[in-house]
mmCIF file of N, CA and C and ligand atoms in Angstrom:
data_model
loop_
_atom_site.group_PDB
_atom_site.id
_atom_site.type_symbol
_atom_site.label_atom_id
_atom_site.label_comp_id
_atom_site.label_asym_id
_atom_site.label_seq_id
_atom_site.Cartn_x
_atom_site.Cartn_y
_atom_site.Cartn_z
ATOM 1 N N MET A 1 5.108 64.397 88.452
ATOM 2 C CA MET A 1 6.189 63.988 87.550
ATOM 3 C C MET A 1 6.773 62.647 87.964
ATOM 4 N N CYS A 2 7.073 61.819 86.951
ATOM 5 C CA CYS A 2 7.544 60.460 87.217
ATOM 6 C C CYS A 2 8.755 60.210 86.324
ATOM 7 N N ILE A 3 9.847 59.842 86.931
ATOM 8 C CA ILE A 3 11.097 59.684 86.170
ATOM 9 C C ILE A 3 10.983 58.575 85.113
ATOM 10 N N PHE A 4 10.238 57.500 85.434
ATOM 11 C CA PHE A 4 10.109 56.420 84.459
ATOM 12 C C PHE A 4 9.196 56.843 83.302
ATOM 13 N N CYS A 5 8.164 57.645 83.575
ATOM 14 C CA CYS A 5 7.342 58.178 82.469
ATOM 15 C C CYS A 5 8.198 59.059 81.565
ATOM 16 N N ASP A 6 9.100 59.831 82.153
ATOM 17 C CA ASP A 6 9.995 60.672 81.341
ATOM 18 C C ASP A 6 10.938 59.819 80.497
ATOM 19 N N ILE A 7 11.369 58.687 81.048
ATOM 20 C CA ILE A 7 12.218 57.766 80.269
ATOM 21 C C ILE A 7 11.403 57.165 79.124
ATOM 22 N N ILE A 8 10.176 56.751 79.436
ATOM 23 C CA ILE A 8 9.294 56.153 78.420
ATOM 24 C C ILE A 8 9.025 57.158 77.292
ATOM 25 N N ASP A 9 8.874 58.437 77.662
ATOM 26 C CA ASP A 9 8.620 59.492 76.664
ATOM 27 C C ASP A 9 9.909 59.996 76.002
ATOM 28 N N HIS A 10 11.034 59.336 76.310
ATOM 29 C CA HIS A 10 12.347 59.708 75.757
ATOM 30 C C HIS A 10 12.768 61.128 76.119
ATOM 31 N N LYS A 11 12.240 61.642 77.251
ATOM 32 C CA LYS A 11 12.696 62.963 77.730
ATOM 33 C C LYS A 11 13.993 62.792 78.516
ATOM 34 N N ILE A 12 14.172 61.586 79.060
ATOM 35 C CA ILE A 12 15.422 61.242 79.758
ATOM 36 C C ILE A 12 16.014 60.048 79.021
ATOM 37 N N PRO A 13 17.316 60.120 78.695
ATOM 38 C CA PRO A 13 17.918 59.001 77.957
ATOM 39 C C PRO A 13 18.039 57.740 78.808
ATOM 40 N N SER A 14 17.984 56.602 78.150
ATOM 41 C CA SER A 14 18.163 55.331 78.866
ATOM 42 C C SER A 14 18.740 54.314 77.886
ATOM 43 N N ALA A 15 19.228 53.220 78.430
ATOM 44 C CA ALA A 15 19.762 52.130 77.603
ATOM 45 C C ALA A 15 18.644 51.109 77.428
ATOM 46 N N VAL A 16 18.000 51.158 76.258
ATOM 47 C CA VAL A 16 16.814 50.333 76.021
ATOM 48 C C VAL A 16 17.210 48.901 75.661
ATOM 49 N N VAL A 17 16.730 47.957 76.467
ATOM 50 C CA VAL A 17 16.991 46.533 76.232
ATOM 51 C C VAL A 17 15.898 45.943 75.355
ATOM 52 N N TYR A 18 14.649 46.421 75.563
ATOM 53 C CA TYR A 18 13.493 45.867 74.838
ATOM 54 C C TYR A 18 12.375 46.913 74.866
ATOM 55 N N GLU A 19 11.602 46.967 73.781
ATOM 56 C CA GLU A 19 10.456 47.891 73.747
ATOM 57 C C GLU A 19 9.363 47.325 72.868
ATOM 58 N N ASP A 20 8.118 47.396 73.346
ATOM 59 C CA ASP A 20 6.968 47.139 72.471
ATOM 60 C C ASP A 20 5.888 48.153 72.809
ATOM 61 N N GLU A 21 4.647 47.941 72.338
ATOM 62 C CA GLU A 21 3.642 49.002 72.559
ATOM 63 C C GLU A 21 3.280 49.186 74.029
ATOM 64 N N LYS A 22 3.427 48.129 74.820
ATOM 65 C CA LYS A 22 2.990 48.209 76.222
ATOM 66 C C LYS A 22 4.120 48.274 77.234
ATOM 67 N N VAL A 23 5.311 47.809 76.832
ATOM 68 C CA VAL A 23 6.383 47.569 77.811
ATOM 69 C C VAL A 23 7.707 48.175 77.352
ATOM 70 N N LEU A 24 8.449 48.699 78.338
ATOM 71 C CA LEU A 24 9.822 49.145 78.077
ATOM 72 C C LEU A 24 10.747 48.456 79.078
ATOM 73 N N ALA A 25 11.881 47.981 78.606
ATOM 74 C CA ALA A 25 12.901 47.422 79.501
ATOM 75 C C ALA A 25 14.199 48.184 79.274
ATOM 76 N N ILE A 26 14.802 48.634 80.374
ATOM 77 C CA ILE A 26 16.042 49.432 80.281
ATOM 78 C C ILE A 26 17.072 48.884 81.263
ATOM 79 N N LEU A 27 18.323 49.205 81.027
ATOM 80 C CA LEU A 27 19.342 48.871 82.028
ATOM 81 C C LEU A 27 19.147 49.758 83.242
ATOM 82 N N ASP A 28 19.172 49.143 84.422
ATOM 83 C CA ASP A 28 19.125 49.929 85.655
ATOM 84 C C ASP A 28 20.434 50.707 85.768
ATOM 85 N N ILE A 29 20.309 52.000 86.096
ATOM 86 C CA ILE A 29 21.482 52.868 86.171
ATOM 87 C C ILE A 29 22.454 52.404 87.249
ATOM 88 N N SER A 30 21.930 51.703 88.270
ATOM 89 C CA SER A 30 22.794 51.297 89.395
ATOM 90 C C SER A 30 23.562 49.995 89.108
ATOM 91 N N GLN A 31 23.109 49.180 88.159
ATOM 92 C CA GLN A 31 23.784 47.903 87.832
ATOM 93 C C GLN A 31 24.228 47.161 89.100
ATOM 94 N N VAL A 32 23.265 46.859 89.951
ATOM 95 C CA VAL A 32 23.554 46.115 91.188
ATOM 96 C C VAL A 32 24.390 44.878 90.868
ATOM 97 N N THR A 33 24.025 44.179 89.815
ATOM 98 C CA THR A 33 24.942 43.201 89.223
ATOM 99 C C THR A 33 24.966 43.483 87.719
ATOM 100 N N TYR A 34 25.969 42.949 87.056
ATOM 101 C CA TYR A 34 26.174 43.182 85.623
ATOM 102 C C TYR A 34 24.955 42.677 84.832
ATOM 103 N N GLY A 35 24.282 43.597 84.125
ATOM 104 C CA GLY A 35 23.119 43.218 83.325
ATOM 105 C C GLY A 35 21.785 43.540 83.996
ATOM 106 N N HIS A 36 21.822 44.107 85.191
ATOM 107 C CA HIS A 36 20.615 44.483 85.949
ATOM 108 C C HIS A 36 19.673 45.319 85.067
ATOM 109 N N THR A 37 18.470 44.810 84.892
ATOM 110 C CA THR A 37 17.512 45.388 83.942
ATOM 111 C C THR A 37 16.178 45.647 84.629
ATOM 112 N N LEU A 38 15.482 46.691 84.187
ATOM 113 C CA LEU A 38 14.150 47.011 84.717
ATOM 114 C C LEU A 38 13.120 46.851 83.610
ATOM 115 N N VAL A 39 12.013 46.197 83.939
ATOM 116 C CA VAL A 39 10.911 46.022 82.986
ATOM 117 C C VAL A 39 9.713 46.788 83.531
ATOM 118 N N MET A 40 9.176 47.695 82.736
ATOM 119 C CA MET A 40 8.072 48.541 83.229
ATOM 120 C C MET A 40 6.965 48.675 82.183
ATOM 121 N N PRO A 41 5.718 48.859 82.648
ATOM 122 C CA PRO A 41 4.652 49.125 81.674
ATOM 123 C C PRO A 41 4.755 50.578 81.200
ATOM 124 N N LYS A 42 4.368 50.836 79.962
ATOM 125 C CA LYS A 42 4.398 52.222 79.475
ATOM 126 C C LYS A 42 3.311 53.062 80.145
ATOM 127 N N LYS A 43 2.244 52.379 80.569
ATOM 128 C CA LYS A 43 1.169 53.074 81.287
ATOM 129 C C LYS A 43 1.639 53.337 82.717
ATOM 130 N N HIS A 44 1.389 54.536 83.231
ATOM 131 C CA HIS A 44 1.806 54.826 84.610
ATOM 132 C C HIS A 44 0.871 54.157 85.611
ATOM 133 N N VAL A 45 1.410 53.167 86.312
ATOM 134 C CA VAL A 45 0.705 52.552 87.439
ATOM 135 C C VAL A 45 1.722 52.481 88.571
ATOM 136 N N ARG A 46 1.243 52.692 89.792
ATOM 137 C CA ARG A 46 2.204 52.889 90.897
ATOM 138 C C ARG A 46 2.964 51.622 91.287
ATOM 139 N N ASN A 47 2.258 50.525 91.375
ATOM 140 C CA ASN A 47 2.912 49.305 91.875
ATOM 141 C C ASN A 47 2.061 48.097 91.501
ATOM 142 N N ILE A 48 2.544 46.901 91.856
ATOM 143 C CA ILE A 48 1.868 45.668 91.417
ATOM 144 C C ILE A 48 0.471 45.538 92.005
ATOM 145 N N ILE A 49 0.244 46.088 93.186
ATOM 146 C CA ILE A 49 -1.083 45.965 93.808
ATOM 147 C C ILE A 49 -2.085 46.890 93.120
ATOM 148 N N GLU A 50 -1.649 48.096 92.803
ATOM 149 C CA GLU A 50 -2.568 49.067 92.192
ATOM 150 C C GLU A 50 -2.722 48.869 90.683
ATOM 151 N N ALA A 51 -1.803 48.130 90.080
ATOM 152 C CA ALA A 51 -1.802 48.011 88.620
ATOM 153 C C ALA A 51 -2.970 47.178 88.107
ATOM 154 N N ASP A 52 -3.386 47.462 86.865
ATOM 155 C CA ASP A 52 -4.344 46.595 86.172
ATOM 156 C C ASP A 52 -3.616 45.324 85.758
ATOM 157 N N GLU A 53 -4.398 44.236 85.640
ATOM 158 C CA GLU A 53 -3.805 42.924 85.355
ATOM 159 C C GLU A 53 -3.041 42.916 84.025
ATOM 160 N N GLU A 54 -3.586 43.625 83.040
ATOM 161 C CA GLU A 54 -2.960 43.628 81.708
ATOM 162 C C GLU A 54 -1.524 44.171 81.767
ATOM 163 N N SER A 55 -1.327 45.236 82.517
ATOM 164 C CA SER A 55 0.019 45.818 82.641
ATOM 165 C C SER A 55 0.963 44.836 83.313
ATOM 166 N N VAL A 56 0.479 44.187 84.376
ATOM 167 C CA VAL A 56 1.328 43.241 85.111
ATOM 168 C C VAL A 56 1.695 42.064 84.212
ATOM 169 N N LEU A 57 0.696 41.491 83.553
ATOM 170 C CA LEU A 57 0.948 40.312 82.727
ATOM 171 C C LEU A 57 1.892 40.627 81.563
ATOM 172 N N ALA A 58 1.729 41.805 80.971
ATOM 173 C CA ALA A 58 2.613 42.202 79.865
ATOM 174 C C ALA A 58 4.057 42.287 80.368
ATOM 175 N N CYS A 59 4.247 42.860 81.544
ATOM 176 C CA CYS A 59 5.609 42.980 82.101
ATOM 177 C C CYS A 59 6.181 41.618 82.471
ATOM 178 N N VAL A 60 5.372 40.777 83.091
ATOM 179 C CA VAL A 60 5.876 39.467 83.524
ATOM 180 C C VAL A 60 6.272 38.626 82.307
ATOM 181 N N SER A 61 5.484 38.718 81.257
ATOM 182 C CA SER A 61 5.785 37.967 80.048
ATOM 183 C C SER A 61 7.131 38.413 79.459
ATOM 184 N N VAL A 62 7.349 39.723 79.404
ATOM 185 C CA VAL A 62 8.628 40.240 78.895
ATOM 186 C C VAL A 62 9.752 39.874 79.871
ATOM 187 N N ALA A 63 9.496 39.992 81.168
ATOM 188 C CA ALA A 63 10.534 39.685 82.168
ATOM 189 C C ALA A 63 10.989 38.235 82.055
ATOM 190 N N LYS A 64 10.050 37.341 81.815
ATOM 191 C CA LYS A 64 10.413 35.913 81.666
ATOM 192 C C LYS A 64 11.379 35.726 80.492
ATOM 193 N N LYS A 65 11.023 36.333 79.359
ATOM 194 C CA LYS A 65 11.877 36.178 78.164
ATOM 195 C C LYS A 65 13.235 36.839 78.371
ATOM 196 N N LEU A 66 13.220 38.048 78.920
ATOM 197 C CA LEU A 66 14.488 38.762 79.103
ATOM 198 C C LEU A 66 15.370 38.078 80.138
ATOM 199 N N ALA A 67 14.761 37.504 81.179
ATOM 200 C CA ALA A 67 15.557 36.811 82.201
ATOM 201 C C ALA A 67 16.357 35.696 81.535
ATOM 202 N N ALA A 68 15.704 34.942 80.668
ATOM 203 C CA ALA A 68 16.388 33.848 79.969
ATOM 204 C C ALA A 68 17.489 34.407 79.058
ATOM 205 N N GLN A 69 17.158 35.449 78.314
ATOM 206 C CA GLN A 69 18.129 36.055 77.387
ATOM 207 C C GLN A 69 19.341 36.610 78.136
ATOM 208 N N ILE A 70 19.075 37.294 79.242
ATOM 209 C CA ILE A 70 20.160 37.955 79.983
ATOM 210 C C ILE A 70 21.057 36.917 80.653
ATOM 211 N N VAL A 71 20.445 35.886 81.244
ATOM 212 C CA VAL A 71 21.251 34.823 81.873
ATOM 213 C C VAL A 71 22.156 34.177 80.831
ATOM 214 N N LYS A 72 21.579 33.904 79.672
ATOM 215 C CA LYS A 72 22.362 33.257 78.602
ATOM 216 C C LYS A 72 23.521 34.161 78.169
ATOM 217 N N ASN A 73 23.225 35.425 77.901
ATOM 218 C CA ASN A 73 24.241 36.301 77.300
ATOM 219 C C ASN A 73 25.277 36.798 78.307
ATOM 220 N N THR A 74 24.909 36.869 79.594
ATOM 221 C CA THR A 74 25.887 37.304 80.600
ATOM 222 C C THR A 74 26.618 36.106 81.210
ATOM 223 N N LYS A 75 26.138 34.905 80.885
ATOM 224 C CA LYS A 75 26.673 33.682 81.491
ATOM 225 C C LYS A 75 26.519 33.692 83.015
ATOM 226 N N ALA A 76 25.396 34.276 83.473
ATOM 227 C CA ALA A 76 25.100 34.285 84.913
ATOM 228 C C ALA A 76 24.728 32.869 85.355
ATOM 229 N N ASN A 77 24.799 32.647 86.655
ATOM 230 C CA ASN A 77 24.441 31.326 87.195
ATOM 231 C C ASN A 77 22.980 31.252 87.631
ATOM 232 N N GLY A 78 22.333 32.396 87.716
ATOM 233 C CA GLY A 78 20.936 32.434 88.149
ATOM 234 C C GLY A 78 20.432 33.862 88.015
ATOM 235 N N VAL A 79 19.211 34.098 88.453
ATOM 236 C CA VAL A 79 18.631 35.441 88.314
ATOM 237 C C VAL A 79 17.543 35.645 89.361
ATOM 238 N N ASN A 80 17.484 36.843 89.915
ATOM 239 C CA ASN A 80 16.343 37.223 90.747
ATOM 240 C C ASN A 80 15.441 38.130 89.921
ATOM 241 N N VAL A 81 14.153 37.809 89.898
ATOM 242 C CA VAL A 81 13.156 38.668 89.250
ATOM 243 C C VAL A 81 12.230 39.123 90.360
ATOM 244 N N LEU A 82 12.183 40.422 90.589
ATOM 245 C CA LEU A 82 11.396 40.882 91.737
ATOM 246 C C LEU A 82 10.849 42.287 91.515
ATOM 247 N N THR A 83 9.786 42.562 92.255
ATOM 248 C CA THR A 83 9.244 43.917 92.246
ATOM 249 C C THR A 83 9.077 44.377 93.680
ATOM 250 N N ASN A 84 9.488 45.598 93.965
ATOM 251 C CA ASN A 84 9.307 46.177 95.286
ATOM 252 C C ASN A 84 7.997 46.962 95.273
ATOM 253 N N CYS A 85 7.181 46.760 96.289
ATOM 254 C CA CYS A 85 5.865 47.417 96.332
ATOM 255 C C CYS A 85 5.745 48.168 97.639
ATOM 256 N N GLY A 86 5.813 49.484 97.563
ATOM 257 C CA GLY A 86 5.694 50.315 98.757
ATOM 258 C C GLY A 86 7.061 50.621 99.348
ATOM 259 N N GLU A 87 7.104 51.753 100.055
ATOM 260 C CA GLU A 87 8.364 52.233 100.638
ATOM 261 C C GLU A 87 8.967 51.198 101.583
ATOM 262 N N ALA A 88 8.124 50.527 102.365
ATOM 263 C CA ALA A 88 8.614 49.546 103.343
ATOM 264 C C ALA A 88 9.302 48.381 102.653
ATOM 265 N N ALA A 89 8.951 48.145 101.400
ATOM 266 C CA ALA A 89 9.562 47.048 100.638
ATOM 267 C C ALA A 89 10.724 47.543 99.789
ATOM 268 N N GLY A 90 11.065 48.826 99.926
ATOM 269 C CA GLY A 90 12.222 49.356 99.197
ATOM 270 C C GLY A 90 11.895 49.993 97.867
ATOM 271 N N GLN A 91 10.613 50.242 97.606
ATOM 272 C CA GLN A 91 10.271 50.895 96.325
ATOM 273 C C GLN A 91 10.657 52.370 96.392
ATOM 274 N N SER A 92 11.484 52.804 95.453
ATOM 275 C CA SER A 92 11.906 54.207 95.451
ATOM 276 C C SER A 92 11.331 54.975 94.266
ATOM 277 N N VAL A 93 10.909 54.267 93.229
ATOM 278 C CA VAL A 93 10.262 54.929 92.084
ATOM 279 C C VAL A 93 8.840 54.390 91.989
ATOM 280 N N ASP A 94 7.865 55.308 92.102
ATOM 281 C CA ASP A 94 6.456 54.906 92.145
ATOM 282 C C ASP A 94 5.864 54.703 90.757
ATOM 283 N N HIS A 95 6.506 53.883 89.986
ATOM 284 C CA HIS A 95 5.995 53.437 88.676
ATOM 285 C C HIS A 95 6.375 51.962 88.623
ATOM 286 N N LEU A 96 5.375 51.092 88.511
ATOM 287 C CA LEU A 96 5.625 49.646 88.551
ATOM 288 C C LEU A 96 6.836 49.240 87.701
ATOM 289 N N HIS A 97 7.693 48.429 88.280
ATOM 290 C CA HIS A 97 8.814 47.884 87.518
ATOM 291 C C HIS A 97 9.260 46.577 88.144
ATOM 292 N N PHE A 98 9.749 45.709 87.306
ATOM 293 C CA PHE A 98 10.314 44.432 87.749
ATOM 294 C C PHE A 98 11.826 44.491 87.534
ATOM 295 N N HIS A 99 12.563 44.141 88.573
ATOM 296 C CA HIS A 99 14.020 44.055 88.451
ATOM 297 C C HIS A 99 14.384 42.671 87.918
ATOM 298 N N ILE A 100 15.258 42.640 86.949
ATOM 299 C CA ILE A 100 15.895 41.378 86.542
ATOM 300 C C ILE A 100 17.348 41.519 86.972
ATOM 301 N N ILE A 101 17.755 40.707 87.940
ATOM 302 C CA ILE A 101 19.094 40.849 88.523
ATOM 303 C C ILE A 101 19.857 39.532 88.320
ATOM 304 N N PRO A 102 20.729 39.501 87.310
ATOM 305 C CA PRO A 102 21.503 38.276 87.098
ATOM 306 C C PRO A 102 22.387 38.006 88.314
ATOM 307 N N ARG A 103 22.540 36.728 88.655
ATOM 308 C CA ARG A 103 23.349 36.365 89.821
ATOM 309 C C ARG A 103 24.557 35.550 89.388
ATOM 310 N N TYR A 104 25.673 35.891 89.956
ATOM 311 C CA TYR A 104 26.944 35.270 89.567
ATOM 312 C C TYR A 104 27.483 34.351 90.659
ATOM 313 N N ASP A 105 27.515 34.830 91.869
ATOM 314 C CA ASP A 105 27.883 33.980 93.005
ATOM 315 C C ASP A 105 27.365 34.635 94.277
ATOM 316 N N GLU A 106 27.581 33.956 95.408
ATOM 317 C CA GLU A 106 27.007 34.469 96.668
ATOM 318 C C GLU A 106 27.672 35.753 97.133
ATOM 319 N N ASN A 107 28.789 36.132 96.481
ATOM 320 C CA ASN A 107 29.482 37.363 96.875
ATOM 321 C C ASN A 107 29.185 38.537 95.947
ATOM 322 N N ASP A 108 28.218 38.378 95.033
ATOM 323 C CA ASP A 108 27.902 39.536 94.200
ATOM 324 C C ASP A 108 27.148 40.562 95.052
ATOM 325 N N ALA A 109 26.843 41.720 94.460
ATOM 326 C CA ALA A 109 26.478 42.880 95.275
ATOM 327 C C ALA A 109 25.056 42.871 95.825
ATOM 328 N N ILE A 110 24.365 41.763 95.694
ATOM 329 C CA ILE A 110 23.002 41.712 96.242
ATOM 330 C C ILE A 110 22.896 40.520 97.174
ATOM 331 N N GLU A 111 22.207 40.724 98.291
ATOM 332 C CA GLU A 111 21.994 39.630 99.227
ATOM 333 C C GLU A 111 20.506 39.570 99.558
ATOM 334 N N LEU A 112 19.873 38.461 99.211
ATOM 335 C CA LEU A 112 18.480 38.251 99.583
ATOM 336 C C LEU A 112 18.490 37.129 100.597
ATOM 337 N N LYS A 113 18.257 37.468 101.847
ATOM 338 C CA LYS A 113 18.436 36.484 102.899
ATOM 339 C C LYS A 113 17.150 36.328 103.687
ATOM 340 N N PHE A 114 16.710 35.085 103.884
ATOM 341 C CA PHE A 114 15.559 34.837 104.739
ATOM 342 C C PHE A 114 16.106 34.490 106.115
ATOM 343 N N ASN A 115 16.145 35.476 107.009
ATOM 344 C CA ASN A 115 16.727 35.272 108.333
ATOM 345 C C ASN A 115 15.841 34.385 109.198
ATOM 346 N N GLU A 116 16.465 33.765 110.228
ATOM 347 C CA GLU A 116 15.705 33.039 111.258
ATOM 348 C C GLU A 116 14.654 33.992 111.818
ATOM 349 N N SER A 117 13.446 33.502 112.000
ATOM 350 C CA SER A 117 12.417 34.362 112.599
ATOM 351 C C SER A 117 11.581 33.515 113.549
ATOM 352 N N PRO A 118 10.851 34.186 114.468
ATOM 353 C CA PRO A 118 10.091 33.415 115.447
ATOM 354 C C PRO A 118 9.088 32.483 114.774
ATOM 355 N N LYS A 119 8.886 31.301 115.355
ATOM 356 C CA LYS A 119 7.903 30.338 114.815
ATOM 357 C C LYS A 119 6.511 30.962 114.874
ATOM 358 N N GLN A 120 5.712 30.682 113.852
ATOM 359 C CA GLN A 120 4.345 31.206 113.809
ATOM 360 C C GLN A 120 3.354 30.050 113.847
ATOM 361 N N ASP A 121 2.167 30.335 114.356
ATOM 362 C CA ASP A 121 1.060 29.387 114.314
ATOM 363 C C ASP A 121 0.446 29.509 112.909
ATOM 364 N N LEU A 122 0.744 28.536 112.041
ATOM 365 C CA LEU A 122 0.338 28.655 110.636
ATOM 366 C C LEU A 122 -1.179 28.730 110.468
ATOM 367 N N ALA A 123 -1.932 28.070 111.358
ATOM 368 C CA ALA A 123 -3.407 28.131 111.266
ATOM 369 C C ALA A 123 -3.872 29.565 111.501
ATOM 370 N N GLU A 124 -3.227 30.227 112.458
ATOM 371 C CA GLU A 124 -3.596 31.626 112.752
ATOM 372 C C GLU A 124 -3.173 32.541 111.609
ATOM 373 N N VAL A 125 -1.961 32.303 111.082
ATOM 374 C CA VAL A 125 -1.473 33.113 109.960
ATOM 375 C C VAL A 125 -2.393 32.950 108.752
ATOM 376 N N LEU A 126 -2.792 31.702 108.490
ATOM 377 C CA LEU A 126 -3.659 31.414 107.354
ATOM 378 C C LEU A 126 -4.977 32.164 107.453
ATOM 379 N N LYS A 127 -5.534 32.194 108.674
ATOM 380 C CA LYS A 127 -6.802 32.915 108.903
ATOM 381 C C LYS A 127 -6.635 34.399 108.549
ATOM 382 N N THR A 128 -5.518 34.970 109.002
ATOM 383 C CA THR A 128 -5.251 36.391 108.730
ATOM 384 C C THR A 128 -5.053 36.633 107.248
ATOM 385 N N VAL A 129 -4.221 35.771 106.622
ATOM 386 C CA VAL A 129 -3.877 35.967 105.213
ATOM 387 C C VAL A 129 -5.113 35.847 104.329
ATOM 388 N N LYS A 130 -5.994 34.873 104.678
ATOM 389 C CA LYS A 130 -7.183 34.671 103.836
ATOM 390 C C LYS A 130 -8.281 35.697 104.116
ATOM 391 N N GLY A 131 -8.213 36.343 105.291
ATOM 392 C CA GLY A 131 -9.135 37.433 105.622
ATOM 393 C C GLY A 131 -10.560 36.979 105.884
HETATM 394 P P1 AMP B 201 13.055 50.477 93.303
HETATM 395 O O1 AMP B 201 13.943 50.861 94.463
HETATM 396 O O2 AMP B 201 12.586 49.062 93.327
HETATM 397 O O3 AMP B 201 11.912 51.465 93.161
HETATM 398 O O4 AMP B 201 13.973 50.584 92.019
HETATM 399 C C1 AMP B 201 14.183 51.765 91.325
HETATM 400 C C2 AMP B 201 15.379 51.524 90.449
HETATM 401 O O5 AMP B 201 15.411 52.530 89.449
HETATM 402 C C3 AMP B 201 16.729 51.603 91.189
HETATM 403 O O6 AMP B 201 17.403 50.363 91.084
HETATM 404 C C4 AMP B 201 17.476 52.738 90.447
HETATM 405 O O7 AMP B 201 18.844 52.461 90.275
HETATM 406 C C5 AMP B 201 16.741 52.783 89.123
HETATM 407 N N1 AMP B 201 16.797 54.071 88.449
HETATM 408 C C6 AMP B 201 16.515 55.280 88.965
HETATM 409 N N2 AMP B 201 16.675 56.237 88.031
HETATM 410 C C7 AMP B 201 17.053 55.608 86.890
HETATM 411 C C8 AMP B 201 17.358 56.040 85.560
HETATM 412 N N3 AMP B 201 17.315 57.329 85.211
HETATM 413 N N4 AMP B 201 17.708 55.114 84.646
HETATM 414 C C9 AMP B 201 17.757 53.805 84.984
HETATM 415 N N5 AMP B 201 17.466 53.326 86.216
HETATM 416 C C10 AMP B 201 17.118 54.219 87.152
HETATM 417 ZN ZN1 ZN B 202 5.297 56.879 85.585
#
């Protein structure tokens, strides 16, 4: 059982921002910031790595349009568009979704911070990343 599949099937109510044959966008129940929206494929796929390209591209295309619409209508100063993949990355619902999180100022309820970290040998990192 998947809570987002139940939302897509209208078994669980949601606040629908956008819907087409492949994609559903709803208000996130937590509203981390005002207007926080989730964009998900109607097909059940666990995350961005496991998903087929068509599902990802359909969601990204809708997320791009909605990000612009939401920023305009909420008068936000910016927006984070992100997807969490895997428990270690904070994914709590195993159905691919993109968060659209309008940003108002540095004191709003979300903090994405790139902390100081040890220097890396980029040549070595590149070798690992490219496999
Ligand atoms: P993540 O942690 O990236 O998997 O995000 C899951 C998101 O789903 C969280 O931000 C939750 O607030 C949101 N969520 C969970 N249940 C519901 C629901 N019934 N309706 C809307 N959003 C939900
Ligand atoms: Zn699902």
